PDB file of C-alpha atoms in Angstrom:
ATOM      1  CA  MET A   1    -111.100 -55.761-113.138  1.00 50.00           C
ATOM      2  CA  GLY A   2    -109.588 -59.224-112.671  1.00 51.00           C
ATOM      3  CA  GLY A   3    -110.641 -61.733-114.584  1.00 51.00           C
ATOM      4  CA  PRO A   4    -112.416 -65.239-114.365  1.00 48.00           C
ATOM      5  CA  ALA A   5    -109.448 -66.650-112.598  1.00 49.00           C
ATOM      6  CA  THR A   6    -109.833 -63.665-109.793  1.00 44.00           C
ATOM      7  CA  THR A   7    -113.396 -63.987-109.786  1.00 41.00           C
ATOM      8  CA  LEU A   8    -112.620 -68.114-108.751  1.00 41.00           C
ATOM      9  CA  VAL A   9    -110.441 -67.646-105.768  1.00 39.00           C
ATOM     10  CA  SER A  10    -113.203 -64.497-104.131  1.00 41.00           C
ATOM     11  CA  ILE A  11    -116.521 -66.942-104.762  1.00 39.00           C
ATOM     12  CA  ILE A  12    -113.821 -69.602-102.658  1.00 41.00           C
ATOM     13  CA  MET A  13    -112.253 -67.494-100.155  1.00 43.00           C
ATOM     14  CA  PHE A  14    -115.757 -66.708 -99.137  1.00 40.00           C
ATOM     15  CA  ILE A  15    -117.155 -70.436 -98.919  1.00 42.00           C
ATOM     16  CA  PRO A  16    -118.084 -71.118 -95.494  1.00 43.00           C
ATOM     17  CA  ILE A  17    -116.107 -74.113 -94.276  1.00 37.00           C
ATOM     18  CA  CYS A  18    -118.282 -74.370 -91.193  1.00 42.00           C
ATOM     19  CA  PHE A  19    -121.523 -73.860 -93.157  1.00 40.00           C
ATOM     20  CA  GLN A  20    -123.078 -76.219 -95.579  1.00 36.00           C
ATOM     21  CA  MET A  21    -124.170 -73.482 -98.889  1.00 34.00           C
ATOM     22  CA  THR A  22    -127.378 -73.336-100.246  1.00 36.00           C
ATOM     23  CA  VAL A  23    -128.814 -71.462-102.562  1.00 31.00           C
ATOM     24  CA  MET A  24    -131.505 -69.372-101.565  1.00 34.00           C
ATOM     25  CA  ARG A  25    -134.370 -67.368-103.896  1.00 30.00           C
ATOM     26  CA  GLY A  26    -136.204 -64.260-102.438  1.00 34.00           C
ATOM     27  CA  VAL A  27    -135.200 -65.309 -98.810  1.00 36.00           C
ATOM     28  CA  SER A  28    -134.607 -62.086 -96.674  1.00 38.00           C
ATOM     29  CA  SER A  29    -134.100 -64.073 -93.272  1.00 41.00           C
ATOM     30  CA  LEU A  30    -133.058 -67.409 -92.638  1.00 45.00           C
ATOM     31  CA  THR A  31    -135.376 -70.090 -89.823  1.00 42.00           C
ATOM     32  CA  ARG A  32    -133.368 -71.617 -86.915  1.00 41.00           C
ATOM     33  CA  ALA A  33    -133.020 -75.228 -88.797  1.00 38.00           C
ATOM     34  CA  ASP A  34    -131.848 -73.295 -91.503  1.00 41.00           C
ATOM     35  CA  PHE A  35    -128.832 -71.427 -88.779  1.00 41.00           C
ATOM     36  CA  LEU A  36    -128.890 -74.772 -87.239  1.00 39.00           C
ATOM     37  CA  TRP A  37    -128.105 -76.791 -90.460  1.00 37.00           C
ATOM     38  CA  GLY A  38    -125.510 -73.704 -91.725  1.00 39.00           C
ATOM     39  CA  THR A  39    -127.583 -72.331 -94.385  1.00 34.00           C
ATOM     40  CA  ALA A  40    -124.510 -69.534 -96.440  1.00 34.00           C
ATOM     41  CA  ALA A  41    -125.017 -66.582 -97.450  1.00 33.00           C
ATOM     42  CA  LEU A  42    -125.590 -67.708-100.984  1.00 29.00           C
ATOM     43  CA  TRP A  43    -128.774 -66.309-103.519  1.00 31.00           C
ATOM     44  CA  GLN A  44    -129.829 -66.471-106.779  1.00 30.00           C
ATOM     45  CA  ASN A  45    -131.243 -63.422-108.796  1.00 33.00           C
ATOM     46  CA  ASN A  46    -131.586 -63.812-112.425  1.00 32.00           C
ATOM     47  CA  GLY A  47    -130.616 -67.188-112.854  1.00 31.00           C
ATOM     48  CA  LYS A  48    -126.987 -66.264-111.377  1.00 30.00           C
ATOM     49  CA  THR A  49    -125.891 -67.190-107.915  1.00 27.00           C
ATOM     50  CA  HIS A  50    -124.356 -64.148-106.337  1.00 29.00           C
ATOM     51  CA  LEU A  51    -122.448 -63.938-103.346  1.00 27.00           C
ATOM     52  CA  ARG A  52    -123.068 -59.953-101.168  1.00 29.00           C
ATOM     53  CA  GLN A  53    -119.631 -59.079-101.405  1.00 29.00           C
ATOM     54  CA  HIS A  54    -118.978 -56.231 -99.066  1.00 29.00           C
ATOM     55  CA  SER A  55    -114.660 -55.875 -97.927  1.00 31.00           C
ATOM     56  CA  THR A  56    -111.730 -58.387-100.004  1.00 29.00           C
ATOM     57  CA  VAL A  57    -111.572 -61.275 -97.059  1.00 32.00           C
ATOM     58  CA  SER A  58    -107.634 -61.456 -95.965  1.00 34.00           C
ATOM     59  CA  THR A  59    -106.888 -64.883 -94.587  1.00 32.00           C
ATOM     60  CA  THR A  60    -104.615 -62.979 -92.197  1.00 35.00           C
ATOM     61  CA  THR A  61    -104.321 -65.832 -89.017  1.00 34.00           C
ATOM     62  CA  SER A  62    -104.201 -64.458 -85.508  1.00 36.00           C
ATOM     63  CA  SER A  63    -100.906 -65.683 -85.278  1.00 35.00           C
ATOM     64  CA  ALA A  64     -99.725 -63.401 -87.680  1.00 35.00           C
ATOM     65  CA  ALA A  65    -101.707 -60.954 -86.917  1.00 36.00           C
ATOM     66  CA  SER A  66     -99.660 -60.239 -83.810  1.00 35.00           C
ATOM     67  CA  SER A  67     -96.063 -60.027 -85.442  1.00 34.00           C
ATOM     68  CA  SER A  68     -93.347 -57.434 -84.667  1.00 32.00           C
ATOM     69  CA  SER A  69     -95.481 -55.146 -87.472  1.00 33.00           C
ATOM     70  CA  THR A  70     -98.325 -53.950 -84.801  1.00 31.00           C
ATOM     71  CA  SER A  71     -96.484 -51.362 -83.850  1.00 30.00           C
ATOM     72  CA  SER A  72     -97.494 -49.156 -85.646  1.00 29.00           C
ATOM     73  CA  ILE A  73    -101.284 -49.533 -84.802  1.00 31.00           C
ATOM     74  CA  THR A  74    -103.377 -46.780 -83.351  1.00 35.00           C
ATOM     75  CA  SER A  75    -104.970 -48.379 -81.116  1.00 41.00           C
ATOM     76  CA  THR A  76    -107.676 -48.545 -79.029  1.00 49.00           C
ATOM     77  CA  THR A  77    -106.697 -51.998 -77.050  1.00 55.00           C
ATOM     78  CA  THR A  78    -104.494 -50.274 -74.235  1.00 52.00           C
ATOM     79  CA  PHE A  79    -104.171 -52.687 -71.488  1.00 52.00           C
ATOM     80  CA  SER A  80    -102.615 -50.997 -67.814  1.00 52.00           C
ATOM     81  CA  GLY A  81    -100.117 -52.607 -66.109  1.00 50.00           C
ATOM     82  CA  GLU A  82    -101.553 -55.281 -63.418  1.00 49.00           C
ATOM     83  CA  GLU A  83    -103.422 -56.288 -67.044  1.00 51.00           C
ATOM     84  CA  GLN A  84    -100.091 -56.773 -69.090  1.00 50.00           C
ATOM     85  CA  GLN A  85     -99.022 -59.218 -65.602  1.00 48.00           C
ATOM     86  CA  GLN A  86    -101.914 -61.136 -65.594  1.00 50.00           C
ATOM     87  CA  GLN A  87    -102.390 -61.540 -69.307  1.00 49.00           C
ATOM     88  CA  GLN A  88     -99.029 -63.850 -69.235  1.00 54.00           C
ATOM     89  CA  ASN A  89    -101.323 -66.315 -69.976  1.00 72.00           C
ATOM     90  CA  SER A  90    -104.370 -66.663 -72.744  1.00 84.00           C
ATOM     91  CA  PHE A  91    -107.800 -65.161 -72.088  1.00 91.00           C
ATOM     92  CA  GLU A  92    -110.088 -64.947 -74.051  1.00 94.00           C
ATOM     93  CA  VAL A  93    -112.316 -62.128 -76.254  1.00 96.00           C
ATOM     94  CA  SER A  94    -115.498 -61.721 -78.432  1.00 96.00           C
ATOM     95  CA  LEU A  95    -115.997 -60.051 -81.468  1.00 98.00           C
ATOM     96  CA  TRP A  96    -120.020 -58.156 -81.052  1.00 98.00           C
ATOM     97  CA  LEU A  97    -122.030 -56.494 -83.167  1.00 98.00           C
ATOM     98  CA  ILE A  98    -123.305 -53.506 -81.659  1.00 98.00           C
ATOM     99  CA  PRO A  99    -127.136 -51.406 -82.007  1.00 98.00           C
ATOM    100  CA  PRO A 100    -126.755 -47.156 -82.953  1.00 98.00           C
ATOM    101  CA  SER A 101    -126.372 -45.462 -80.877  1.00 97.00           C
ATOM    102  CA  ASP A 102    -130.173 -44.735 -79.325  1.00 96.00           C
ATOM    103  CA  VAL A 103    -131.287 -48.210 -79.854  1.00 98.00           C
ATOM    104  CA  ASN A 104    -128.350 -48.884 -77.975  1.00 98.00           C
ATOM    105  CA  ASP A 105    -128.966 -46.834 -75.251  1.00 97.00           C
ATOM    106  CA  LYS A 106    -132.563 -47.422 -74.779  1.00 97.00           C
ATOM    107  CA  LEU A 107    -131.428 -51.660 -74.813  1.00 98.00           C
ATOM    108  CA  GLN A 108    -129.235 -50.522 -72.110  1.00 97.00           C
ATOM    109  CA  SER A 109    -131.918 -48.556 -70.109  1.00 96.00           C
ATOM    110  CA  GLU A 110    -133.655 -52.422 -70.194  1.00 95.00           C
ATOM    111  CA  ILE A 111    -130.622 -54.360 -69.294  1.00 94.00           C
ATOM    112  CA  ASP A 112    -130.202 -52.039 -66.263  1.00 92.00           C
ATOM    113  CA  ARG A 113    -133.786 -52.484 -65.380  1.00 91.00           C
ATOM    114  CA  LEU A 114    -133.988 -56.012 -65.160  1.00 89.00           C
ATOM    115  CA  ALA A 115    -130.956 -56.030 -63.683  1.00 86.00           C
ATOM    116  CA  PHE A 116    -131.806 -54.339 -60.871  1.00 83.00           C
ATOM    117  CA  LEU A 117    -135.474 -54.893 -60.529  1.00 81.00           C
ATOM    118  CA  HIS A 118    -134.624 -59.025 -60.038  1.00 71.00           C
ATOM    119  CA  ALA A 119    -131.219 -58.961 -57.993  1.00 66.00           C
ATOM    120  CA  PRO A 120    -131.632 -55.593 -56.019  1.00 59.00           C
ATOM    121  CA  ASP A 121    -128.834 -57.437 -53.367  1.00 58.00           C
ATOM    122  CA  ALA A 122    -126.387 -56.776 -56.700  1.00 52.00           C
ATOM    123  CA  SER A 123    -126.984 -60.620 -57.498  1.00 57.00           C
ATOM    124  CA  GLY A 124    -127.877 -59.233 -61.295  1.00 64.00           C
ATOM    125  CA  ILE A 125    -124.941 -58.317 -63.681  1.00 81.00           C
ATOM    126  CA  SER A 126    -125.371 -55.338 -66.558  1.00 87.00           C
ATOM    127  CA  PHE A 127    -123.686 -55.845 -69.223  1.00 93.00           C
ATOM    128  CA  ALA A 128    -123.156 -53.604 -72.999  1.00 96.00           C
ATOM    129  CA  PRO A 129    -126.636 -54.752 -75.768  1.00 98.00           C
ATOM    130  CA  HIS A 130    -124.751 -57.318 -78.195  1.00 97.00           C
ATOM    131  CA  VAL A 131    -125.585 -60.021 -80.696  1.00 98.00           C
ATOM    132  CA  THR A 132    -121.989 -62.309 -80.499  1.00 96.00           C
ATOM    133  CA  VAL A 133    -120.539 -62.298 -83.955  1.00 96.00           C
ATOM    134  CA  VAL A 134    -117.193 -64.567 -82.731  1.00 95.00           C
ATOM    135  CA  GLY A 135    -117.133 -65.563 -78.939  1.00 92.00           C
ATOM    136  CA  GLY A 136    -114.473 -67.150 -77.333  1.00 90.00           C
ATOM    137  CA  ILE A 137    -111.721 -65.942 -78.946  1.00 93.00           C
ATOM    138  CA  SER A 138    -108.518 -67.876 -77.076  1.00 93.00           C
ATOM    139  CA  VAL A 139    -105.362 -65.355 -77.355  1.00 94.00           C
ATOM    140  CA  ASN A 140    -102.403 -64.737 -75.098  1.00 92.00           C
ATOM    141  CA  SER A 141    -101.094 -61.365 -75.324  1.00 92.00           C
ATOM    142  CA  PRO A 142    -102.565 -57.505 -75.608  1.00 92.00           C
ATOM    143  CA  ALA A 143     -99.962 -57.348 -78.850  1.00 93.00           C
ATOM    144  CA  GLN A 144    -102.024 -59.870 -80.740  1.00 94.00           C
ATOM    145  CA  VAL A 145    -104.863 -58.130 -79.685  1.00 95.00           C
ATOM    146  CA  ASP A 146    -103.108 -55.298 -80.843  1.00 96.00           C
ATOM    147  CA  GLY A 147    -102.668 -56.771 -83.959  1.00 96.00           C
ATOM    148  CA  MET A 148    -106.226 -58.234 -84.434  1.00 97.00           C
ATOM    149  CA  VAL A 149    -108.258 -55.481 -84.450  1.00 98.00           C
ATOM    150  CA  GLN A 150    -106.241 -53.940 -87.450  1.00 97.00           C
ATOM    151  CA  THR A 151    -106.632 -56.722 -89.244  1.00 97.00           C
ATOM    152  CA  LEU A 152    -110.382 -56.886 -88.504  1.00 98.00           C
ATOM    153  CA  ARG A 153    -110.149 -53.140 -89.458  1.00 98.00           C
ATOM    154  CA  ASP A 154    -108.515 -53.607 -92.064  1.00 98.00           C
ATOM    155  CA  GLY A 155    -110.719 -56.814 -93.700  1.00 98.00           C
ATOM    156  CA  LEU A 156    -114.393 -55.072 -92.306  1.00 98.00           C
ATOM    157  CA  LYS A 157    -113.758 -51.865 -94.053  1.00 97.00           C
ATOM    158  CA  GLY A 158    -116.693 -51.576 -96.042  1.00 97.00           C
ATOM    159  CA  PHE A 159    -118.035 -54.793 -95.396  1.00 98.00           C
ATOM    160  CA  GLY A 160    -121.480 -52.688 -94.900  1.00 98.00           C
ATOM    161  CA  SER A 161    -124.273 -52.752 -93.079  1.00 98.00           C
ATOM    162  CA  VAL A 162    -126.103 -55.218 -91.219  1.00 98.00           C
ATOM    163  CA  ASP A 163    -130.493 -55.342 -90.582  1.00 98.00           C
ATOM    164  CA  CYS A 164    -131.209 -57.177 -87.276  1.00 98.00           C
ATOM    165  CA  GLU A 165    -134.337 -57.798 -86.368  1.00 98.00           C
ATOM    166  CA  PHE A 166    -135.217 -59.926 -83.092  1.00 98.00           C
ATOM    167  CA  ASP A 167    -138.738 -62.695 -82.421  1.00 95.00           C
ATOM    168  CA  THR A 168    -140.662 -60.805 -80.286  1.00 91.00           C
ATOM    169  CA  GLN A 169    -141.260 -64.236 -78.636  1.00 90.00           C
ATOM    170  CA  LEU A 170    -138.268 -64.394 -76.190  1.00 90.00           C
ATOM    171  CA  ALA A 171    -135.654 -67.631 -74.607  1.00 87.00           C
ATOM    172  CA  PHE A 172    -135.404 -68.323 -71.498  1.00 82.00           C
ATOM    173  CA  GLU A 173    -132.955 -71.059 -70.805  1.00 68.00           C
ATOM    174  CA  THR A 174    -131.286 -71.541 -67.379  1.00 61.00           C
ATOM    175  CA  LYS A 175    -130.077 -75.272 -67.910  1.00 57.00           C
ATOM    176  CA  GLN A 176    -129.576 -76.674 -64.635  1.00 57.00           C
ATOM    177  CA  ASP A 177    -127.301 -79.848 -63.875  1.00 53.00           C
ATOM    178  CA  ASP A 178    -128.223 -82.471 -61.160  1.00 56.00           C
ATOM    179  CA  ASN A 179    -128.751 -81.213 -58.585  1.00 62.00           C
ATOM    180  CA  GLY A 180    -130.822 -79.140 -59.522  1.00 56.00           C
ATOM    181  CA  GLN A 181    -127.887 -76.046 -59.926  1.00 57.00           C
ATOM    182  CA  ILE A 182    -128.140 -73.544 -62.556  1.00 53.00           C
ATOM    183  CA  VAL A 183    -125.388 -73.457 -64.636  1.00 55.00           C
ATOM    184  CA  VAL A 184    -126.394 -71.536 -67.662  1.00 60.00           C
ATOM    185  CA  TRP A 185    -127.026 -67.677 -66.468  1.00 71.00           C
ATOM    186  CA  ASN A 186    -125.889 -66.036 -69.857  1.00 78.00           C
ATOM    187  CA  GLN A 187    -128.560 -67.395 -71.732  1.00 79.00           C
ATOM    188  CA  ALA A 188    -131.676 -66.653 -69.095  1.00 82.00           C
ATOM    189  CA  ALA A 189    -133.251 -64.498 -71.008  1.00 88.00           C
ATOM    190  CA  ALA A 190    -132.897 -63.214 -74.573  1.00 92.00           C
ATOM    191  CA  ALA A 191    -134.450 -62.822 -78.240  1.00 95.00           C
ATOM    192  CA  THR A 192    -133.046 -64.949 -80.862  1.00 95.00           C
ATOM    193  CA  LEU A 193    -131.770 -63.418 -83.776  1.00 97.00           C
ATOM    194  CA  HIS A 194    -133.927 -63.511 -87.496  1.00 97.00           C
ATOM    195  CA  VAL A 195    -130.812 -64.645 -89.742  1.00 95.00           C
ATOM    196  CA  THR A 196    -129.947 -62.993 -92.930  1.00 96.00           C
ATOM    197  CA  PRO A 197    -127.467 -64.163 -95.304  1.00 96.00           C
ATOM    198  CA  ALA A 198    -125.417 -60.699 -94.456  1.00 97.00           C
ATOM    199  CA  PHE A 199    -125.136 -61.785 -91.016  1.00 97.00           C
ATOM    200  CA  LEU A 200    -124.111 -65.118 -91.364  1.00 94.00           C
ATOM    201  CA  GLN A 201    -121.630 -63.549 -93.805  1.00 95.00           C
ATOM    202  CA  LEU A 202    -120.420 -61.296 -91.044  1.00 96.00           C
ATOM    203  CA  CYS A 203    -120.068 -63.869 -89.308  1.00 95.00           C
ATOM    204  CA  GLN A 204    -117.683 -66.890 -91.218  1.00 94.00           C
ATOM    205  CA  THR A 205    -115.125 -63.319 -92.809  1.00 96.00           C
ATOM    206  CA  ALA A 206    -114.688 -62.220 -89.069  1.00 96.00           C
ATOM    207  CA  ARG A 207    -113.813 -65.761 -88.756  1.00 95.00           C
ATOM    208  CA  ILE A 208    -111.483 -65.984 -91.822  1.00 95.00           C
ATOM    209  CA  LEU A 209    -109.900 -63.359 -90.732  1.00 96.00           C
ATOM    210  CA  ILE A 210    -109.159 -64.333 -87.151  1.00 93.00           C
ATOM    211  CA  GLY A 211    -108.070 -67.417 -88.041  1.00 92.00           C
ATOM    212  CA  MET A 212    -110.852 -69.028 -87.266  1.00 89.00           C
ATOM    213  CA  GLN A 213    -112.628 -71.008 -89.995  1.00 81.00           C
ATOM    214  CA  ASN A 214    -111.597 -74.489 -89.180  1.00 74.00           C
ATOM    215  CA  THR A 215    -113.042 -74.566 -85.910  1.00 69.00           C
ATOM    216  CA  ASP A 216    -116.816 -74.779 -84.792  1.00 66.00           C
ATOM    217  CA  CYS A 217    -119.729 -72.225 -86.751  1.00 64.00           C
ATOM    218  CA  LEU A 218    -122.253 -73.021 -83.979  1.00 68.00           C
ATOM    219  CA  PHE A 219    -123.274 -71.668 -81.164  1.00 81.00           C
ATOM    220  CA  PRO A 220    -122.882 -72.173 -77.451  1.00 76.00           C
ATOM    221  CA  PRO A 221    -126.040 -74.367 -76.316  1.00 76.00           C
ATOM    222  CA  PRO A 222    -128.923 -73.986 -75.269  1.00 79.00           C
ATOM    223  CA  ILE A 223    -130.531 -71.252 -77.627  1.00 86.00           C
ATOM    224  CA  LEU A 224    -127.833 -72.786 -80.198  1.00 88.00           C
ATOM    225  CA  HIS A 225    -128.900 -69.663 -82.323  1.00 91.00           C
ATOM    226  CA  PRO A 226    -127.333 -66.221 -82.590  1.00 95.00           C
ATOM    227  CA  HIS A 227    -129.217 -63.377 -79.922  1.00 95.00           C
ATOM    228  CA  MET A 228    -129.122 -61.050 -77.617  1.00 96.00           C
ATOM    229  CA  SER A 229    -129.206 -61.091 -74.066  1.00 93.00           C
ATOM    230  CA  LEU A 230    -131.291 -58.731 -71.744  1.00 93.00           C
ATOM    231  CA  TYR A 231    -130.608 -60.634 -68.336  1.00 89.00           C
ATOM    232  CA  TYR A 232    -127.606 -62.252 -67.091  1.00 87.00           C
ATOM    233  CA  GLY A 233    -128.187 -64.684 -63.423  1.00 78.00           C
ATOM    234  CA  ARG A 234    -128.854 -67.688 -61.607  1.00 71.00           C
ATOM    235  CA  LYS A 235    -132.115 -66.816 -59.950  1.00 70.00           C
ATOM    236  CA  GLY A 236    -135.187 -64.171 -60.715  1.00 67.00           C
ATOM    237  CA  VAL A 237    -134.935 -64.245 -64.393  1.00 76.00           C
ATOM    238  CA  PRO A 238    -137.323 -61.621 -65.494  1.00 81.00           C
ATOM    239  CA  LEU A 239    -141.162 -63.417 -66.971  1.00 83.00           C
ATOM    240  CA  PRO A 240    -141.206 -62.774 -70.868  1.00 86.00           C
ATOM    241  CA  ASN A 241    -144.346 -59.729 -69.869  1.00 89.00           C
ATOM    242  CA  GLU A 242    -141.663 -57.407 -68.015  1.00 89.00           C
ATOM    243  CA  ILE A 243    -139.413 -57.147 -70.641  1.00 92.00           C
ATOM    244  CA  GLU A 244    -139.760 -54.701 -73.552  1.00 90.00           C
ATOM    245  CA  PRO A 245    -139.656 -56.776 -77.403  1.00 92.00           C
ATOM    246  CA  VAL A 246    -135.913 -55.474 -78.922  1.00 96.00           C
ATOM    247  CA  PRO A 247    -136.656 -52.908 -81.895  1.00 97.00           C
ATOM    248  CA  ALA A 248    -135.748 -53.903 -85.459  1.00 98.00           C
ATOM    249  CA  PHE A 249    -132.011 -51.903 -86.240  1.00 98.00           C
ATOM    250  CA  THR A 250    -129.221 -51.712 -88.717  1.00 98.00           C
ATOM    251  CA  ALA A 251    -125.766 -52.381 -86.991  1.00 98.00           C
ATOM    252  CA  ASP A 252    -122.392 -50.757 -88.758  1.00 98.00           C
ATOM    253  CA  ARG A 253    -119.500 -51.248 -85.741  1.00 98.00           C
ATOM    254  CA  VAL A 254    -118.503 -54.211 -84.245  1.00 98.00           C
ATOM    255  CA  SER A 255    -116.559 -53.885 -80.951  1.00 98.00           C
ATOM    256  CA  LEU A 256    -114.179 -56.796 -79.523  1.00 98.00           C
ATOM    257  CA  TRP A 257    -114.229 -57.179 -75.565  1.00 97.00           C
ATOM    258  CA  LYS A 258    -112.541 -58.204 -72.947  1.00 95.00           C
ATOM    259  CA  THR A 259    -115.178 -61.974 -72.228  1.00 92.00           C
ATOM    260  CA  TRP A 260    -112.708 -62.983 -69.102  1.00 86.00           C
ATOM    261  CA  PRO A 261    -113.122 -64.854 -67.062  1.00 74.00           C
ATOM    262  CA  SER A 262    -116.392 -66.511 -68.753  1.00 67.00           C
ATOM    263  CA  ASP A 263    -117.428 -69.664 -65.906  1.00 67.00           C
ATOM    264  CA  ASN A 264    -119.628 -67.275 -63.754  1.00 65.00           C
ATOM    265  CA  GLU A 265    -121.503 -63.767 -64.023  1.00 70.00           C
ATOM    266  CA  GLN A 266    -119.123 -62.316 -61.584  1.00 70.00           C
ATOM    267  CA  GLY A 267    -117.049 -62.638 -64.092  1.00 76.00           C
ATOM    268  CA  VAL A 268    -118.389 -60.535 -66.303  1.00 82.00           C
ATOM    269  CA  LEU A 269    -117.669 -56.991 -64.042  1.00 84.00           C
ATOM    270  CA  GLN A 270    -114.427 -57.375 -65.455  1.00 88.00           C
ATOM    271  CA  TRP A 271    -115.064 -57.536 -69.124  1.00 90.00           C
ATOM    272  CA  ARG A 272    -114.535 -54.178 -71.257  1.00 93.00           C
ATOM    273  CA  GLU A 273    -114.340 -53.019 -74.455  1.00 96.00           C
ATOM    274  CA  LEU A 274    -111.208 -52.479 -76.525  1.00 96.00           C
ATOM    275  CA  ALA A 275    -111.864 -51.251 -79.368  1.00 97.00           C
ATOM    276  CA  VAL A 276    -114.703 -50.280 -82.562  1.00 98.00           C
ATOM    277  CA  ILE A 277    -114.946 -51.074 -85.448  1.00 98.00           C
ATOM    278  CA  SER A 278    -117.500 -50.071 -88.526  1.00 97.00           C
ATOM    279  CA  LEU A 279    -118.375 -51.948 -90.969  1.00 97.00           C
TER     280      LEU A 279
END
């Protein structure tokens, strides 16, 4: 259906602008080096190159998503009157890949335990288990968020599940400034993800849908890799033998979170989930 021209357009729409395309044969996961060099979600099968195609990608940008047509959207992104006043300026949201309920409960208990164990004075911060798909998405109003949610619902419908497996060796990154003060608090203890073509395609598809396809796709330093954080904080970082390994799971949902303010760990207390979107 659609013929060669439609096929060509579909392929072009999926060409990662911020990843260098690499064709793989028989590769089930990508190494950290592969990811940093931008390996795309392509592979070969029986001599033909294929894209794992989950859904039709809409190139609707975030500005279009905030148009007046959003008035008919049924959304969970309700903002209180106080928040409406606070959101006169731009703020940030993030799209997270979230575990299924049973795994989520186990990971949430571990995150809560580590936060209390290493910061009983309440300086430790708890947060929801997640792997960031797209972070630091700048928006200007709750109405724009509603439009973005609908765009993501439509564009990711039928995408399919994403298998997630993590390194058993954890990453501990607490980068310090010239004065010895810890400046990286949100990568203090994390399990790095084995990046697969499906995860990379999810990242790229989401970026296209929200109009960020021309921005830098690499994940923030110092880890520079997709990961699941297990501890936020500048002190009392857990030791490797104190942390339970992150189990493998298959994710079929993403959630959009308000992740603002993001300049310090106390800001996490103001983060909240805005919408859950099925893949």
